[in-house]
Short mmCIF file of C-alpha atoms in Angstrom, two decimals:
data_model
loop_
_atom_site.label_atom_id
_atom_site.label_comp_id
_atom_site.label_asym_id
_atom_site.label_seq_id
_atom_site.Cartn_x
_atom_site.Cartn_y
_atom_site.Cartn_z
CA GLN S 1 0.00 0.00 0.00
CA ALA S 2 1.07 3.57 -0.48
CA GLY S 3 0.05 7.17 -0.15
CA ARG S 4 1.31 10.71 0.21
CA GLU S 5 2.45 12.02 3.57
CA ASP S 6 3.40 15.70 3.81
CA GLY S 7 3.38 15.87 0.02
CA ASN S 8 5.73 12.90 -0.43
CA LEU S 9 4.86 9.46 -1.70
CA LYS S 10 5.45 6.75 0.89
CA LEU S 11 5.34 2.98 0.57
CA ARG S 12 3.86 1.06 3.47
CA GLY S 13 3.50 -2.58 4.34
CA GLY S 14 5.78 -5.31 3.05
CA LEU S 15 8.13 -3.03 1.11
CA GLY S 16 8.75 -0.87 4.17
CA TYR S 17 10.58 2.42 3.88
CA PHE S 18 13.64 1.05 2.07
CA SER S 19 15.94 1.62 5.02
CA ASN S 20 18.70 -0.20 3.13
CA LEU S 21 18.67 2.36 0.32
CA MET S 22 20.77 5.48 0.57
CA VAL S 23 22.66 7.97 -1.51
CA LEU S 24 26.25 6.81 -1.36
CA PRO S 25 29.14 9.28 -1.23
CA GLY S 26 30.65 7.47 -4.23
CA HIS S 27 33.57 8.74 -6.24
CA SER S 28 34.21 10.58 -9.45
CA GLY S 29 35.86 8.36 -12.01
CA ARG S 30 35.88 7.18 -15.58
CA LEU S 31 32.99 5.23 -16.95
CA GLN S 32 33.76 1.51 -16.85
CA MET S 33 33.88 0.07 -20.38
CA THR S 34 35.49 -2.91 -22.04
CA LYS S 35 37.93 -2.44 -24.93
CA GLU S 36 35.18 -3.58 -27.29
CA GLU S 37 32.83 -0.96 -25.90
CA VAL S 38 35.42 1.81 -26.14
CA ALA S 39 35.91 0.98 -29.84
CA GLY S 40 32.15 0.68 -30.39
CA VAL S 41 31.38 4.04 -28.78
CA ARG S 42 34.10 5.68 -30.89
CA GLU S 43 32.72 4.19 -34.10
CA VAL S 44 29.11 5.14 -33.31
CA ARG S 45 30.21 8.71 -32.61
CA ARG S 46 32.16 8.80 -35.88
CA GLN S 47 29.20 7.63 -37.95
CA LEU S 48 26.82 10.04 -36.22
CA GLU S 49 29.18 13.00 -36.30
CA ALA S 50 26.93 15.15 -38.50
CA ASP S 51 23.79 14.28 -36.52
CA LEU S 52 25.42 14.94 -33.17
CA ARG S 53 26.82 18.25 -34.37
CA LYS S 54 23.25 19.53 -34.79
CA VAL S 55 22.52 19.09 -31.08
CA ALA S 56 25.99 19.94 -29.76
CA LYS S 57 24.88 23.27 -28.29
CA SER S 58 21.40 22.38 -27.09
CA ASN S 59 22.25 18.95 -25.66
CA PRO S 60 25.99 18.23 -25.40
CA GLU S 61 25.40 15.09 -23.30
CA MET S 62 23.85 13.39 -26.33
CA SER S 63 27.34 12.67 -27.68
CA SER S 64 28.73 11.58 -24.31
CA ASP S 65 30.23 8.12 -23.76
CA GLU S 66 27.42 7.40 -21.32
CA ARG S 67 24.55 8.13 -23.69
CA ILE S 68 26.11 6.21 -26.59
CA LEU S 69 27.05 3.29 -24.34
CA ARG S 70 23.43 2.96 -23.18
CA PHE S 71 22.34 2.41 -26.77
CA LEU S 72 25.29 0.17 -27.59
CA ARG S 73 24.54 -2.17 -24.69
CA SER S 74 20.81 -2.13 -25.45
CA TYR S 75 21.54 -3.44 -28.94
CA LYS S 76 24.06 -6.02 -27.76
CA HIS S 77 27.09 -4.10 -29.05
CA ASP S 78 25.80 -4.12 -32.64
CA VAL S 79 27.30 -0.86 -33.91
CA GLN S 80 25.11 -0.54 -37.02
CA ARG S 81 21.85 -1.13 -35.17
CA THR S 82 23.00 1.33 -32.51
CA VAL S 83 23.69 3.96 -35.17
CA GLU S 84 20.27 3.41 -36.77
CA ARG S 85 18.36 3.60 -33.49
CA MET S 86 20.27 6.64 -32.26
CA ARG S 87 19.66 8.40 -35.57
CA ASP S 88 15.93 7.64 -35.26
CA MET S 89 15.99 8.96 -31.69
CA LEU S 90 17.78 12.17 -32.67
CA ASP S 91 15.33 12.73 -35.51
CA TRP S 92 12.36 12.21 -33.16
CA ARG S 93 13.83 14.60 -30.60
CA TRP S 94 14.39 17.21 -33.28
CA LYS S 95 10.76 17.00 -34.46
CA GLN S 96 9.35 17.02 -30.91
CA GLY S 97 11.54 19.86 -29.71
CA THR S 98 12.71 17.88 -26.69
CA ASP S 99 15.99 19.78 -26.41
CA HIS S 100 13.91 22.83 -25.52
CA ILE S 101 12.23 20.76 -22.81
CA ARG S 102 15.64 19.63 -21.57
CA ALA S 103 16.76 23.28 -21.39
CA LEU S 104 13.75 24.05 -19.19
CA VAL S 105 14.54 21.10 -16.92
CA VAL S 106 18.15 22.25 -16.58
CA LYS S 107 17.08 25.84 -15.86
CA HIS S 108 14.57 24.81 -13.19
CA TRP S 109 16.50 21.76 -11.93
CA HIS S 110 15.55 20.35 -8.55
CA GLU S 111 16.46 17.01 -6.98
CA ASP S 112 12.78 16.66 -6.13
CA PHE S 113 11.18 16.28 -9.55
CA TRP S 114 7.85 17.67 -8.39
CA GLN S 115 9.44 20.92 -7.21
CA MET S 116 10.34 22.00 -10.74
CA ARG S 117 8.16 24.93 -11.73
CA CYS S 118 8.50 24.22 -15.44
CA LEU S 119 6.40 21.03 -15.31
CA PRO S 120 3.24 21.37 -17.42
CA ARG S 121 0.09 21.09 -15.30
CA ARG S 122 2.28 20.19 -12.35
CA ASP S 123 -0.43 20.31 -9.68
CA PHE S 124 -2.78 18.07 -11.66
CA PHE S 125 -0.15 15.45 -12.46
CA ARG S 126 1.23 15.42 -8.93
CA LYS S 127 -2.23 14.84 -7.50
CA MET S 128 -3.34 12.23 -10.03
CA TYR S 129 -0.13 10.43 -11.04
CA LEU S 130 1.34 8.80 -7.92
CA ILE S 131 5.02 8.51 -8.76
CA GLU S 132 8.24 9.52 -7.01
CA PRO S 133 11.05 9.47 -9.63
CA ASN S 134 13.78 10.05 -7.03
CA TYR S 135 12.63 7.76 -4.22
CA ALA S 136 16.12 6.49 -3.40
CA VAL S 137 19.49 5.40 -4.76
CA ASP S 138 20.45 1.77 -4.12
CA GLY S 139 23.81 0.37 -3.07
CA GLN S 140 24.99 0.07 -6.68
CA GLY S 141 24.23 3.70 -7.46
CA ASP S 142 21.05 2.98 -9.42
CA LEU S 143 18.05 5.30 -9.28
CA VAL S 144 14.95 3.83 -7.62
CA SER S 145 11.55 5.24 -8.54
CA VAL S 146 8.19 4.20 -7.13
CA GLU S 147 4.84 4.25 -8.94
CA CYS S 148 1.73 3.35 -6.95
CA THR S 149 -0.23 2.18 -9.98
CA GLY S 150 -3.01 0.53 -8.00
CA MET S 151 -3.92 3.75 -6.23
CA ILE S 152 -4.18 5.92 -9.36
CA ASP S 153 -7.74 6.93 -10.24
CA ILE S 154 -7.12 6.20 -13.89
CA ARG S 155 -10.61 7.17 -15.08
CA SER S 156 -10.47 10.61 -13.48
CA PHE S 157 -6.88 10.99 -14.63
CA MET S 158 -7.59 10.19 -18.27
CA HIS S 159 -10.69 12.37 -18.40
CA GLY S 160 -8.79 15.33 -17.02
CA VAL S 161 -5.90 15.35 -19.47
CA THR S 162 -5.28 15.09 -23.21
CA GLU S 163 -2.97 12.64 -24.96
CA HIS S 164 -0.73 15.54 -25.99
CA GLU S 165 -0.43 16.71 -22.38
CA ILE S 166 0.51 13.21 -21.24
CA ILE S 167 3.23 12.90 -23.89
CA ARG S 168 4.59 16.35 -23.05
CA PHE S 169 4.66 15.59 -19.33
CA TRP S 170 6.48 12.31 -19.98
CA CYS S 171 9.09 14.18 -22.02
CA PHE S 172 9.81 16.34 -18.97
CA LEU S 173 9.97 13.26 -16.76
CA MET S 174 12.31 11.39 -19.12
CA GLU S 175 14.64 14.39 -19.48
CA TRP S 176 14.82 14.66 -15.68
CA ASN S 177 15.54 10.91 -15.46
CA MET S 178 18.36 11.03 -18.00
CA ILE S 179 20.03 14.02 -16.35
CA LYS S 180 19.80 12.33 -12.95
CA LEU S 181 21.19 9.05 -14.33
CA ALA S 182 24.07 10.97 -15.91
CA GLN S 183 24.86 12.50 -12.51
CA LEU S 184 24.85 9.09 -10.83
CA THR S 185 26.99 7.61 -13.61
CA ARG S 186 29.64 10.28 -13.11
CA THR S 187 29.52 9.85 -9.34
CA HIS S 188 29.89 6.07 -9.27
CA GLY S 189 31.93 5.43 -12.41
CA ARG S 190 29.44 2.89 -13.77
CA LEU S 191 26.42 3.15 -16.05
CA ALA S 192 23.60 3.97 -13.63
CA ARG S 193 20.26 2.32 -14.30
CA MET S 194 16.71 3.07 -13.21
CA VAL S 195 14.86 0.54 -11.09
CA GLN S 196 11.11 1.16 -11.03
CA ILE S 197 8.86 -0.37 -8.41
CA LYS S 198 5.19 -0.57 -9.38
CA ASP S 199 2.81 -1.12 -6.47
CA MET S 200 -0.23 -2.84 -8.01
CA ASP S 201 -2.23 -3.11 -4.79
CA GLY S 202 -5.78 -1.95 -5.52
CA LEU S 203 -5.53 -2.28 -9.31
CA SER S 204 -8.71 -3.52 -10.98
CA LEU S 205 -10.10 -4.12 -14.46
CA TRP S 206 -12.45 -1.16 -13.92
CA GLN S 207 -9.45 1.18 -13.84
CA SER S 208 -8.12 0.06 -17.22
CA THR S 209 -11.35 0.41 -19.22
CA CYS S 210 -11.29 4.10 -20.02
CA LYS S 211 -10.29 6.34 -22.89
CA VAL S 212 -8.23 9.48 -23.14
CA GLY S 213 -10.42 12.58 -22.66
#
């Protein structure tokens, strides 16, 4: 079970309060990569040089070792597939204007995602969408987020927001996530991941049979 206490989302019951999770002091160091990965990252960057140059000013982290390595590992170190998927991603970001969203997130940055004033319809989403993106950092330096899916009034939520507003909000959330993961990666010297806990207690078929308003 879960709920908000003093404006913060809290898990109760079997999952407890995650007393074993903490932000570690960590260390600043190089990103851990194998020789194969170093060569792969270099080759992906070479092939995407023109594409990455377009976003060099608005989003310099896009050409970082960390961002390229995430794609390279996702596609099992297949350089050509990585290049294709990254090019698709860059094209999508260009069309959606997500670098502008990233700039807003950077300008209004806060460790508590919900405190950022740039979030579209912040009060509505915070009330209706029960998620804490920065719930904790585990012992490996991975970001732990909690979503209390079973407690979300999905019908009221979907009737109070448009599909465009949902997509836009998620762009803000994903930009915040990637910036936070980049911070953790630099701190711990390893590719930080996101672990999401979904609390399904209370979820019913009634909640899932609705349409976007």
